[in-house]
Coordinates of C-alpha atoms in Angstrom, one line a residue:
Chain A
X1 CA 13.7 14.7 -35.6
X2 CA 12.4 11.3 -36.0
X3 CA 9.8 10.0 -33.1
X4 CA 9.5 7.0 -34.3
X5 CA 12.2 4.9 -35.7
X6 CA 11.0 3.8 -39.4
X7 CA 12.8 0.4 -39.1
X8 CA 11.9 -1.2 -35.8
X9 CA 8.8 1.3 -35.4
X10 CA 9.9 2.4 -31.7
X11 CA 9.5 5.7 -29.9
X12 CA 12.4 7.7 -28.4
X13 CA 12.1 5.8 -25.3
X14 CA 12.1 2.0 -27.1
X15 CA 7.7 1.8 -26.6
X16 CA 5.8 0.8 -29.3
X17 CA 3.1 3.7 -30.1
X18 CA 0.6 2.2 -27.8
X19 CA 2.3 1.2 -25.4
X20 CA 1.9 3.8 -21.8
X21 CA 4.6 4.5 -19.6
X22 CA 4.9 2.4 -16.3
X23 CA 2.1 3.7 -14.0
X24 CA 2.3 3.6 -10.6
X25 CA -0.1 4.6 -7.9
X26 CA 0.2 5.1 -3.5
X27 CA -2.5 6.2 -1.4
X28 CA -2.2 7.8 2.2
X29 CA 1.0 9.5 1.6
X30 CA 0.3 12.8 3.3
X31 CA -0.8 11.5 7.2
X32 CA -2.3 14.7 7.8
X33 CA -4.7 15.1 4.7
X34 CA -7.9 13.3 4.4
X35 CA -7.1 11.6 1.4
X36 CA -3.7 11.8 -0.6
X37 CA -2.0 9.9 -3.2
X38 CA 0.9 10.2 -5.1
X39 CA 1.0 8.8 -9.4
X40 CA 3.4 8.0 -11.6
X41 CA 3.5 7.9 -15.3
X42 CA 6.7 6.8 -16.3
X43 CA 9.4 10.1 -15.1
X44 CA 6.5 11.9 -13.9
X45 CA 5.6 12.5 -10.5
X46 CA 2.4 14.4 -8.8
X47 CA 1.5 14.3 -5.8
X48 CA -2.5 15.1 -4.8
X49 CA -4.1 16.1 -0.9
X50 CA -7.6 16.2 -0.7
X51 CA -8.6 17.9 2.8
X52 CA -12.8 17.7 3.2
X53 CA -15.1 17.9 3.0
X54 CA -15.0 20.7 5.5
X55 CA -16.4 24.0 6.6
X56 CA -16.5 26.9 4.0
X57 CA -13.2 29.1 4.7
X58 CA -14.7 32.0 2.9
X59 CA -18.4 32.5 3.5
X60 CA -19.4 34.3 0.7
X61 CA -18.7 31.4 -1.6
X62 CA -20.6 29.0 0.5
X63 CA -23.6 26.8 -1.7
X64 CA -26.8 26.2 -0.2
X65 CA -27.7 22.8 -1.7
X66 CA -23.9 21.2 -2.6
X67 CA -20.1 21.2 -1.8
X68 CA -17.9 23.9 -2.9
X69 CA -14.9 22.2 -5.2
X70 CA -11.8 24.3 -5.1
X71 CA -8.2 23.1 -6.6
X72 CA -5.1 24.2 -7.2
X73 CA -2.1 22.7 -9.2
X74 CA 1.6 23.8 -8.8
X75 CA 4.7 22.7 -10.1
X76 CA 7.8 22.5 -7.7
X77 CA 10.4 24.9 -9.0
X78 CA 12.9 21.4 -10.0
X79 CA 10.2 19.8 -11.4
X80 CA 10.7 20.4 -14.9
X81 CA 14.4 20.7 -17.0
X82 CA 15.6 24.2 -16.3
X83 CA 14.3 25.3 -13.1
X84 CA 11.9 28.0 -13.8
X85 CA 10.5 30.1 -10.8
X86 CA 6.7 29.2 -11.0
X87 CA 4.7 32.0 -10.1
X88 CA 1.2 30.5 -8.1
X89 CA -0.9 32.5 -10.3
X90 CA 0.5 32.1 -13.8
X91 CA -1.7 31.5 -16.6
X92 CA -0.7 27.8 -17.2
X93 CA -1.6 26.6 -13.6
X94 CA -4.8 28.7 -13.7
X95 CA -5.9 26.9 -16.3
X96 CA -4.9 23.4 -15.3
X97 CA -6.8 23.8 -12.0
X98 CA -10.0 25.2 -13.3
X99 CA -9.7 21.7 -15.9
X100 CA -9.1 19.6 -12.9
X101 CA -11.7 21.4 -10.8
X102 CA -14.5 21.1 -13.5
X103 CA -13.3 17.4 -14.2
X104 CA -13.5 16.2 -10.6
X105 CA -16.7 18.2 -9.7
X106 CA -18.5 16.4 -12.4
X107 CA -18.1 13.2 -10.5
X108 CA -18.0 14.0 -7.0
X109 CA -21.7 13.8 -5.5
X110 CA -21.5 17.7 -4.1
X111 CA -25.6 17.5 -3.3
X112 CA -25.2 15.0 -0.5
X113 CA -22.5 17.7 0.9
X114 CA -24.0 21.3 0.9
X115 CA -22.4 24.0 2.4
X116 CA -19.2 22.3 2.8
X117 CA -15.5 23.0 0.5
X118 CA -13.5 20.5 -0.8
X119 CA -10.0 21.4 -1.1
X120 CA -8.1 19.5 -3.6
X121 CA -4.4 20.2 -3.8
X122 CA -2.0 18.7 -6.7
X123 CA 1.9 19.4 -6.4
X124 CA 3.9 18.3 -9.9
X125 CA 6.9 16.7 -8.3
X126 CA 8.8 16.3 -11.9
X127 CA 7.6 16.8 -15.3
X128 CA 8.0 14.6 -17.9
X129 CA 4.8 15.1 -20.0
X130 CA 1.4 13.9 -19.3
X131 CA 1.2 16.1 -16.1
X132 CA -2.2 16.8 -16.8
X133 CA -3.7 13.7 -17.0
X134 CA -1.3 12.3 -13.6
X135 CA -2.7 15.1 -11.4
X136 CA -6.5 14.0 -12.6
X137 CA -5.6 10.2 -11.7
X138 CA -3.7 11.4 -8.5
X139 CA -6.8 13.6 -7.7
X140 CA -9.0 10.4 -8.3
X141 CA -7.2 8.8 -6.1
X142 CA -6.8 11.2 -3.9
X143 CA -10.7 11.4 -3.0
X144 CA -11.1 8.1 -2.7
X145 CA -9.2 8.0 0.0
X146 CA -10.4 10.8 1.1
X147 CA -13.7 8.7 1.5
X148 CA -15.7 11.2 -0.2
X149 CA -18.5 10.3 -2.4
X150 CA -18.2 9.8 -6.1
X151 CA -20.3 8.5 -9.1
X152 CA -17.2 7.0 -11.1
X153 CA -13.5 7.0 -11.0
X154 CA -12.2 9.3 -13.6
X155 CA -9.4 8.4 -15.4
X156 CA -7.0 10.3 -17.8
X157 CA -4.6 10.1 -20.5
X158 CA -3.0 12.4 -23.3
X159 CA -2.1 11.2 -26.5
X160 CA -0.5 12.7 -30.0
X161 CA 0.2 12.5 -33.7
X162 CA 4.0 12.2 -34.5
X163 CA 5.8 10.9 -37.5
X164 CA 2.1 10.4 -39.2
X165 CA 1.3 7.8 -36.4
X166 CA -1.2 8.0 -33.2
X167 CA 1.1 7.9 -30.7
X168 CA -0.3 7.1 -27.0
X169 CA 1.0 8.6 -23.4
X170 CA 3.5 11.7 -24.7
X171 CA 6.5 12.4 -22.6
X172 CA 7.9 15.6 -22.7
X173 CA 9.9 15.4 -25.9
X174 CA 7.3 13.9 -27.9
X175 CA 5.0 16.6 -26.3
X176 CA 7.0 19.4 -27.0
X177 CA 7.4 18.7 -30.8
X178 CA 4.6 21.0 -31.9
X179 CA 2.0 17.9 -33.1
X180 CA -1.3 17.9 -32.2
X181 CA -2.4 16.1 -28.5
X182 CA -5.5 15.3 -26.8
X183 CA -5.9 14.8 -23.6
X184 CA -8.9 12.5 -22.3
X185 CA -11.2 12.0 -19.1
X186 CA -13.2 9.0 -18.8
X187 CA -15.4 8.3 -15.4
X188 CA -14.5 4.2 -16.0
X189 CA -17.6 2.4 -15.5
X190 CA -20.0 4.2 -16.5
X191 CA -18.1 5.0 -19.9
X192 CA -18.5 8.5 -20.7
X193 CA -16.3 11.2 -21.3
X194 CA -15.8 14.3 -19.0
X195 CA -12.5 15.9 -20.1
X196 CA -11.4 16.5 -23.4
X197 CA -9.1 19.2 -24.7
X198 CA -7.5 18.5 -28.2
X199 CA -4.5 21.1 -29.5
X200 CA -4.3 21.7 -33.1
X201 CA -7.3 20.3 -34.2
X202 CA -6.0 17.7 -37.3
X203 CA -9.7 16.4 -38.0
X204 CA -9.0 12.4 -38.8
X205 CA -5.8 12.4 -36.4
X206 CA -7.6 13.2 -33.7
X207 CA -9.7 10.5 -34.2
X208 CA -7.4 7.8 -34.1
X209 CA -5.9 9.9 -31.3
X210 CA -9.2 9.4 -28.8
X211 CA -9.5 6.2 -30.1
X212 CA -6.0 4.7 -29.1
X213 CA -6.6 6.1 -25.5
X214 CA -10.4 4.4 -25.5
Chain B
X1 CA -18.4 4.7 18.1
X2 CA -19.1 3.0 21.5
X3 CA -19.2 4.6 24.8
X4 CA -16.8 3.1 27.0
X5 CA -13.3 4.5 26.7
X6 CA -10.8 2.4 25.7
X7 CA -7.5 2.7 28.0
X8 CA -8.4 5.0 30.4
X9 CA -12.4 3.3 31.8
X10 CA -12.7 3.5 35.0
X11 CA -9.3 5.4 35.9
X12 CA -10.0 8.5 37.9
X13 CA -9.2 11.3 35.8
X14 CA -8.8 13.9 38.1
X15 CA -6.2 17.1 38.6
X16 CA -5.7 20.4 37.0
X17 CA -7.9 22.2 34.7
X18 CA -10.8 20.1 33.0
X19 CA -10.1 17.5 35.3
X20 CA -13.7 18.1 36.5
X21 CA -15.1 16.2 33.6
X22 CA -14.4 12.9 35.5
X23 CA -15.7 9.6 35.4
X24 CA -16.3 7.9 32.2
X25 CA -15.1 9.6 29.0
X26 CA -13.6 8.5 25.6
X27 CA -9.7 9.0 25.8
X28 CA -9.7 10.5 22.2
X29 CA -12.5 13.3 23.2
X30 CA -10.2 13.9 26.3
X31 CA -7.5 14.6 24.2
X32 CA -9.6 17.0 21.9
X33 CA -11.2 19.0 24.9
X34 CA -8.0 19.2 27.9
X35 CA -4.7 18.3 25.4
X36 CA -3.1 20.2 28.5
X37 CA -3.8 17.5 30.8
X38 CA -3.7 15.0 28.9
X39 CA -0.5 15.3 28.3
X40 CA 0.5 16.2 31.8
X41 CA -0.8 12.8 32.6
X42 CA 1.6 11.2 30.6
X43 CA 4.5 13.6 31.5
X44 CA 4.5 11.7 35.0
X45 CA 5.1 8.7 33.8
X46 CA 8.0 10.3 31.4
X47 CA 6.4 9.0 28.7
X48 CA 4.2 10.6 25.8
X49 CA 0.7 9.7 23.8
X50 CA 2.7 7.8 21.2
X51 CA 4.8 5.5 23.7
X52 CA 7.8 7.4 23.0
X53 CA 10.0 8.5 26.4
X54 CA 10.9 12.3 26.2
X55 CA 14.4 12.4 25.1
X56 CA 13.6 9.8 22.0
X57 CA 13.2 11.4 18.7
X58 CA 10.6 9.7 16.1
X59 CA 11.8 7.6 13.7
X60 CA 14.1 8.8 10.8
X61 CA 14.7 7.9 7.3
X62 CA 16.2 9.0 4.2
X63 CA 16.3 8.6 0.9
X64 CA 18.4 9.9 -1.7
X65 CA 17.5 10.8 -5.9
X66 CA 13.9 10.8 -5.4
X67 CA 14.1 13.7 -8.0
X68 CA 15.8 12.5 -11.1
X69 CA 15.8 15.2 -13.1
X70 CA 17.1 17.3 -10.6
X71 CA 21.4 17.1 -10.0
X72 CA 20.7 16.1 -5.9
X73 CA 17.5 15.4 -4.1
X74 CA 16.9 13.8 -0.8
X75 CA 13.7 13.1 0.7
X76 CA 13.5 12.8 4.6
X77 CA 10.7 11.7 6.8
X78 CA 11.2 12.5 10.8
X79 CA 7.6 10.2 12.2
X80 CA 4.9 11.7 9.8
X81 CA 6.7 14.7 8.6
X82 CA 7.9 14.7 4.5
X83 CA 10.7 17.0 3.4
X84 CA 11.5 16.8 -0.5
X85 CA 14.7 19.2 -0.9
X86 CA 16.2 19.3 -4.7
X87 CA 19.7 21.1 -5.8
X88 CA 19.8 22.3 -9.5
X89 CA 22.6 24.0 -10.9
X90 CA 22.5 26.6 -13.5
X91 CA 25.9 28.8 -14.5
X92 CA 25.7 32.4 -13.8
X93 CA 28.6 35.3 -14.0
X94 CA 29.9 35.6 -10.2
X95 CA 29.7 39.4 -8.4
X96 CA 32.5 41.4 -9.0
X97 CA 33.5 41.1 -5.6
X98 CA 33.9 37.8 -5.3
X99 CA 34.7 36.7 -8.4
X100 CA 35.9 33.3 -8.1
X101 CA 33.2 32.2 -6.1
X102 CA 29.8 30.3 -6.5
X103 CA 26.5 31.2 -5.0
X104 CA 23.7 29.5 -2.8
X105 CA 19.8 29.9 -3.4
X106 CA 18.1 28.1 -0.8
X107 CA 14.1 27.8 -0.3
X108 CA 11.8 26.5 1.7
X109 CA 8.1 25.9 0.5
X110 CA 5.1 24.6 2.5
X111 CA 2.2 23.7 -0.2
X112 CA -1.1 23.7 1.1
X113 CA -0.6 19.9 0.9
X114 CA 1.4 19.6 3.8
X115 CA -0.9 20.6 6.5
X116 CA -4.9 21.3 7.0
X117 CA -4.3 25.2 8.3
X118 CA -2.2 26.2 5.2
X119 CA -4.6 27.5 2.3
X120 CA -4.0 28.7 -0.8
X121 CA -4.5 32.3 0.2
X122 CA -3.4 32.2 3.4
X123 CA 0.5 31.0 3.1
X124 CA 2.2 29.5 6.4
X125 CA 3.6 31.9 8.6
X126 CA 6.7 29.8 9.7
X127 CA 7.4 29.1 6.2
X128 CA 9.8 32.2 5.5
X129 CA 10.9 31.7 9.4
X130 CA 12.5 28.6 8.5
X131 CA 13.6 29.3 5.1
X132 CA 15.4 32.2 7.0
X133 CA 16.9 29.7 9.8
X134 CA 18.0 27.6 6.7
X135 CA 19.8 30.1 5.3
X136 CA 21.4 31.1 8.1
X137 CA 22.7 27.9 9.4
X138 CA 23.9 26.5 6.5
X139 CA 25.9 29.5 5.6
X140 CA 27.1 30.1 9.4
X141 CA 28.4 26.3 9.7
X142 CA 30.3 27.0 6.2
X143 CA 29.3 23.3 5.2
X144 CA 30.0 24.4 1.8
X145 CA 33.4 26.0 0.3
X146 CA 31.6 28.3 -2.2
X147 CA 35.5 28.2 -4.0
X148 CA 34.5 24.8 -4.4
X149 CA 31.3 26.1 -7.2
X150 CA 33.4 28.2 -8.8
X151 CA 34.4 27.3 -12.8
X152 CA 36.3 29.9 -14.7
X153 CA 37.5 32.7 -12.1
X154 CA 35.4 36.2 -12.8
X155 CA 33.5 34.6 -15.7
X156 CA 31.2 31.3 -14.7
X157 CA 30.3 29.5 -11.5
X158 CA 27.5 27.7 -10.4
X159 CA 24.3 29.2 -8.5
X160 CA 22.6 26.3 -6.7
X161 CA 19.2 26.3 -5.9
X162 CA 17.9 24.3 -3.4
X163 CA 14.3 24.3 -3.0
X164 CA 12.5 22.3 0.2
X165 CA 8.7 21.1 -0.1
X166 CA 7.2 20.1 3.1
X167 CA 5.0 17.2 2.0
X168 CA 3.8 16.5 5.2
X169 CA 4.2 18.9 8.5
X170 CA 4.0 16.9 11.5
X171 CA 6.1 19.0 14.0
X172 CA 10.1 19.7 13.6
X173 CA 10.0 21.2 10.6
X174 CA 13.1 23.1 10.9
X175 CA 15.1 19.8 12.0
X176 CA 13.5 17.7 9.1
X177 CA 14.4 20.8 6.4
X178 CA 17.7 20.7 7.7
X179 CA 18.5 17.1 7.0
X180 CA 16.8 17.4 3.9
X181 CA 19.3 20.1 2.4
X182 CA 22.1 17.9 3.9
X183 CA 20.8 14.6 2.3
X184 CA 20.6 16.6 -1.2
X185 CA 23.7 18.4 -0.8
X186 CA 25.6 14.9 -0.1
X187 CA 23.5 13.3 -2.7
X188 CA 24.5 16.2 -5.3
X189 CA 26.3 15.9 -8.6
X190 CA 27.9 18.3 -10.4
X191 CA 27.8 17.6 -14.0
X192 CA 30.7 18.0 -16.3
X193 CA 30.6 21.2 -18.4
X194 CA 33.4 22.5 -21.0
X195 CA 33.7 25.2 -22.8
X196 CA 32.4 26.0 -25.9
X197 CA 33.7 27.8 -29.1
X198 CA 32.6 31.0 -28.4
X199 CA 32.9 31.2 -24.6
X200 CA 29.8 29.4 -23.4
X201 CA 29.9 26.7 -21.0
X202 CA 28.1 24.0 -22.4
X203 CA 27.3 20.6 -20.7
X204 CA 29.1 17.4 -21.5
X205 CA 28.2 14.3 -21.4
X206 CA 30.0 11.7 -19.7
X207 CA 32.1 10.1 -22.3
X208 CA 32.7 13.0 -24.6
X209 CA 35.3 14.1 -21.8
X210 CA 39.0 13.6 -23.4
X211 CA 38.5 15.8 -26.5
X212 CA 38.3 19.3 -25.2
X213 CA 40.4 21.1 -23.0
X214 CA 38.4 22.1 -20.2
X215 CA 38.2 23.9 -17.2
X216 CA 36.3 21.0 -15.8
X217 CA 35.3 21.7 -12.2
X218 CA 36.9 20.0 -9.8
X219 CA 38.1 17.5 -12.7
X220 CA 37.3 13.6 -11.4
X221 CA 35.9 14.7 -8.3
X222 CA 31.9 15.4 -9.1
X223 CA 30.7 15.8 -5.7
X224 CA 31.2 18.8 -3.1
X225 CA 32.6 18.4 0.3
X226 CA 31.2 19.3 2.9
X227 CA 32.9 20.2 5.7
X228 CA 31.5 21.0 8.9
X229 CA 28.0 19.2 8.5
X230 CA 25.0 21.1 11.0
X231 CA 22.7 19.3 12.5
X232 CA 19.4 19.5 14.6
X233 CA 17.4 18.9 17.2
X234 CA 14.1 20.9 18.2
X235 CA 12.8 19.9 22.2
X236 CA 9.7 22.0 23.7
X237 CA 9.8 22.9 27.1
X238 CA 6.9 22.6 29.4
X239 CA 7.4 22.8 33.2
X240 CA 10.4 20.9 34.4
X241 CA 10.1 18.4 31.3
X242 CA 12.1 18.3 27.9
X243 CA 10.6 16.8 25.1
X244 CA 12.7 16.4 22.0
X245 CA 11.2 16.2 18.7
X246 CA 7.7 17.4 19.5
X247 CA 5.0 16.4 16.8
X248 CA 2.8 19.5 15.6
X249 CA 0.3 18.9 18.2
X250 CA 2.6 18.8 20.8
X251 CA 3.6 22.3 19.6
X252 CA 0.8 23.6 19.3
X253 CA -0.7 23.1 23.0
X254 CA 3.2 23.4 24.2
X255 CA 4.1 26.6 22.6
X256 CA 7.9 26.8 23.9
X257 CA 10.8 25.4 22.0
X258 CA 14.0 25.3 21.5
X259 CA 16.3 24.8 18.6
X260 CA 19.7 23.7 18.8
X261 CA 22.5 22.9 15.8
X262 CA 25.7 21.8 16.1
X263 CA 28.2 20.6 13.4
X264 CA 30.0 17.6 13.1
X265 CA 32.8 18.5 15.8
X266 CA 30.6 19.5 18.0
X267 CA 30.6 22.8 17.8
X268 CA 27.6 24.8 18.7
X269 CA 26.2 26.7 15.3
X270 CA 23.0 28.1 17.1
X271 CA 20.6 28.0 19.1
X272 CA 17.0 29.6 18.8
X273 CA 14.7 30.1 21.2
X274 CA 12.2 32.1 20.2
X275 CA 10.1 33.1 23.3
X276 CA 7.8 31.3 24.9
X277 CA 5.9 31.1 27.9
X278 CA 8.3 28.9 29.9
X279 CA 11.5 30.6 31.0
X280 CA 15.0 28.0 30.0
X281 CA 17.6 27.8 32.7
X282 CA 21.0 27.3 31.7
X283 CA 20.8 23.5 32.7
X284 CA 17.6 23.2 30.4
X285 CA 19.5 24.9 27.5
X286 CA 22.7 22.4 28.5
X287 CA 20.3 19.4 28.7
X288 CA 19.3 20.7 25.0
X289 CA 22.8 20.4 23.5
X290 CA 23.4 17.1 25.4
X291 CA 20.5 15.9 23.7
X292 CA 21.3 17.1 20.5
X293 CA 24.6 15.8 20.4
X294 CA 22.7 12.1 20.8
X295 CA 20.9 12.8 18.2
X296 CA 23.5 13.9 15.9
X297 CA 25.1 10.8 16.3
X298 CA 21.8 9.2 15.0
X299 CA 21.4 10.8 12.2
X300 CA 25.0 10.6 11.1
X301 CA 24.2 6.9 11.2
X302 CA 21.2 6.9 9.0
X303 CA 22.8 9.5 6.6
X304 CA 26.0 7.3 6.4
X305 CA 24.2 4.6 5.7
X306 CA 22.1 5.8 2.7
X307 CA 25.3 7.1 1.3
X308 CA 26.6 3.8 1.2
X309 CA 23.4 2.5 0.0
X310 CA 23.4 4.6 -2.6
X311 CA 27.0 3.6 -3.9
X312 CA 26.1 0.2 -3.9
X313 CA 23.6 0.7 -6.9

């Protein structure tokens, strides 16, 4: 199948391989959380609720000296194509919370919090590649309106290596043609990497891959 | 904060309960410590905490296709509280009893997004409640002609799933769930499917259609109909008062409610009370379906009209 169209050099979806989708970005959509937002990135949706910081629920995980980050990521069952009945616990989501977890704790202050939980929960909405990356951004968001206290924003985006060309922000059909991807987390300012999680490991491509989303 | 109160200094907050705690005392730690009387202070007047008088419901609004890759989606916000229902189809043999009928899947979901006491393992205990009431009431007020989801007698129909996310839970849950489905269900279309070569059924795209002869459903006519459409309205009863669309902290200190559908001719479809403290008289429960059929007319309104806003586009 041909990603990118050898004449005009467009993608499936007409954007050059640079080029993002449209982003888009609300905060204080859930009145009853302490911090929500809801991202876009082009057809997909995720919504993130931050609730804390707040008393430990379970006392045994309490920390003495900082905030205790929990997350969890779900996909509604219509999110995606065919709809699949998600099971909460499946491997996929398991591993997409612990990333998010382990990305967001990195930046959130947790020693000027101890004893306390922060709940972060993201909800994919629809799927269209890139959900990753939009429930980090939503989860940035997210705390930040949640008013708790972080040293940078973190930011995210995946990209791939189609048709022998770096191609930024995969959708779902780009993402599900088997090339390599990496998927990047910057905190903004202070410009360093937290996140980064490559797929079939293409030495030079995944170069120009990281570099594209720097 | 400072600590003069800001409505209430000065006014003589005396009466039942913690009324004790007189004198001088910030209205919102008032409403933490006695909600009971705080609220009874209000009932006098007929009036509640958010200026609203008891018979009004909060404001509604709905919007259709927030899901695009789903064939109907609605999302509905009563006040604060989100609904996001989607429909998707998928073909599936019917039962052998009923073989030239579709079938109905329907959901309800409340992510620990919606609402602070909902945890991850720790689900919501009205969640299946209401995803049973869903069931039920849609079925009961046979909105939907399950004939109508039928393709090839005995050998393919459609199974729709319809799956509700609370977003937000801010009190009537059941009522904003319930306009949810409808929104999606009027929002829905079918897409056009044909058969293939060797007996699958195989989706079509919209201007393939002349070529093959197909048992297209319903041929032009892409959307269901819905006959007898329910709909809702949740009061709580405290005392002598009726309060219609109660928020979830009116429900919580006011534990009594009472949930009353009726369809588009007014018929009654049900009504659920499911104990309570306060004991309904007939005239309360009549009162109830007075009120509901008010608010039915509402919401046809504001479902009409993002029909029609919808065709426009």
């Amino acid at each position: 199948m041909e990603y990118l169209d050898s004449l005009t050099g467009f993608r499936l979806d007409g954007r050059r391989p640079n080029d993002m989708r449209q982003i888009r970005g609300e905060i204080g959509v859930v009145a009853k959380a302490d911090g929500s937002a809801l991202f876009e990135m082009g057809n997909t949706k995720v919504i993130a609720a931050v609730y804390g910081p707040r008393e430990v629920q379970n006392k045994s995980q309490q920390i003495n000296n900082q905030a205790l980050v929990r997350c969890e990521y779900s996909m509604a069952n219509f999110s995606t194509g065919d709809r699949a009945r998600r099971p909460k616990g499946d491997r996929r989501s398991t591993e997409i919370s612990l990333v998010i977890r382990q990305t967001m704790e990195a930046c959130i202050l947790t020693h000027l919090m101890p004893r306390s939980q922060i709940d972060i929960f993201v909800q994919v909405l629809q799927a269209d590649g890139g959900t990753r990356s939009a429930c980090i951004n939503a989860a940035t968001l997210a705390l930040a309106d949640a008013g708790v206290p972080m040293c940078d924003i973190v930011t995210s985006c995946s990209a791939g290596y189609l048709s022998s060309t770096p191609l930024l922000d995969l959708n779902y059909i780009e993402d599900s043609a088997g090339g390599p991807d990496v998927t990047v987390g910057i905190l903004a300012k202070m410009d360093k990497v937290t996140l980064l999680q490559v797929s079939k490991l293409i030495f030079l491509n995944a170069k120009c891959c990281i570099s594209l989303i720097l | 904060m400072a600590a003069a109160s800001t409505s209430g200094s000065g006014r003589d907050i005396g009466g039942s309960g913690g009324g004790s705690a007189a004198g001088e005392m910030e209205v919102e730690a008032y409403r933490r410590l006695f909600p009971l009387p705080f609220y009874e202070r209000h009932l006098l007047d007929s009036v509640r905490p958010d200026a609203r008088p008891l018979h009004r419901a909060r404001d509604t609004s709905v919007v259709l296709g927030p899901v695009a890759s789903a064939d109907g989606s609605a999302l509905v916000k009563i006040g604060d509280t989100t609904m996001l229902a989607a429909i998707k189809l998928e073909v599936m043999t019917p039962s052998a009893d009923a073989p030239d009928e579709g079938s109905l899947a329907i959901e309800f979901h409340m992510p620990p997004i919606c609402s602070p006491i909902v945890r991850p393992g720790r689900p919501a205990e009205v969640a299946p409640v209401i995803s049973k009431q869903l069931s039920d009431v849609i079925v009961s007020s046979q909105m939907i002609n399950l004939k109508e989801l039928s393709l090839i007698s005995g050998k393919a129909a459609w199974m729709a799933y319809l799956d509700i996310y609370c977003l937000n839970a801010d009190g009537s849950l059941f009522d904003a769930a319930l306009l949810s489905a409808i929104a999606a269900f009027s929002h829905l279309q079918i897409p056009l499917v044909s058969l293939s070569d060797d007996g699958k059924v195989v989706a079509v795209s919209g201007d393939l259609l002349e070529d093959e002869s197909t048992p297209e459903l319903v041929n032009k006519e892409r959307k269901l109909l819905l006959h007898s459409i329910p709909f809702s309205l949740t009061c709580i009863l405290h005392k002598k008062y009726i309060l219609a669309d109660p928020t979830a902290e009116e429900e919580s200190i006011m534990e009594t409610s009472i949930t009353v559908v009726l369809d588009s001719s007014e018929q009654l479809v049900s009504i659920y009370k499911p104990g309570g403290p306060v004991l309904a008289q007939t005239s309360t429960v009549k009162d109830c379906i007075v009120l509901t059929k008010h608010r039915m007319k509402e919401l046809q309104n504001i479902l009409e009209e993002s029909l029609s806003a919808m065709e426009v586009v």
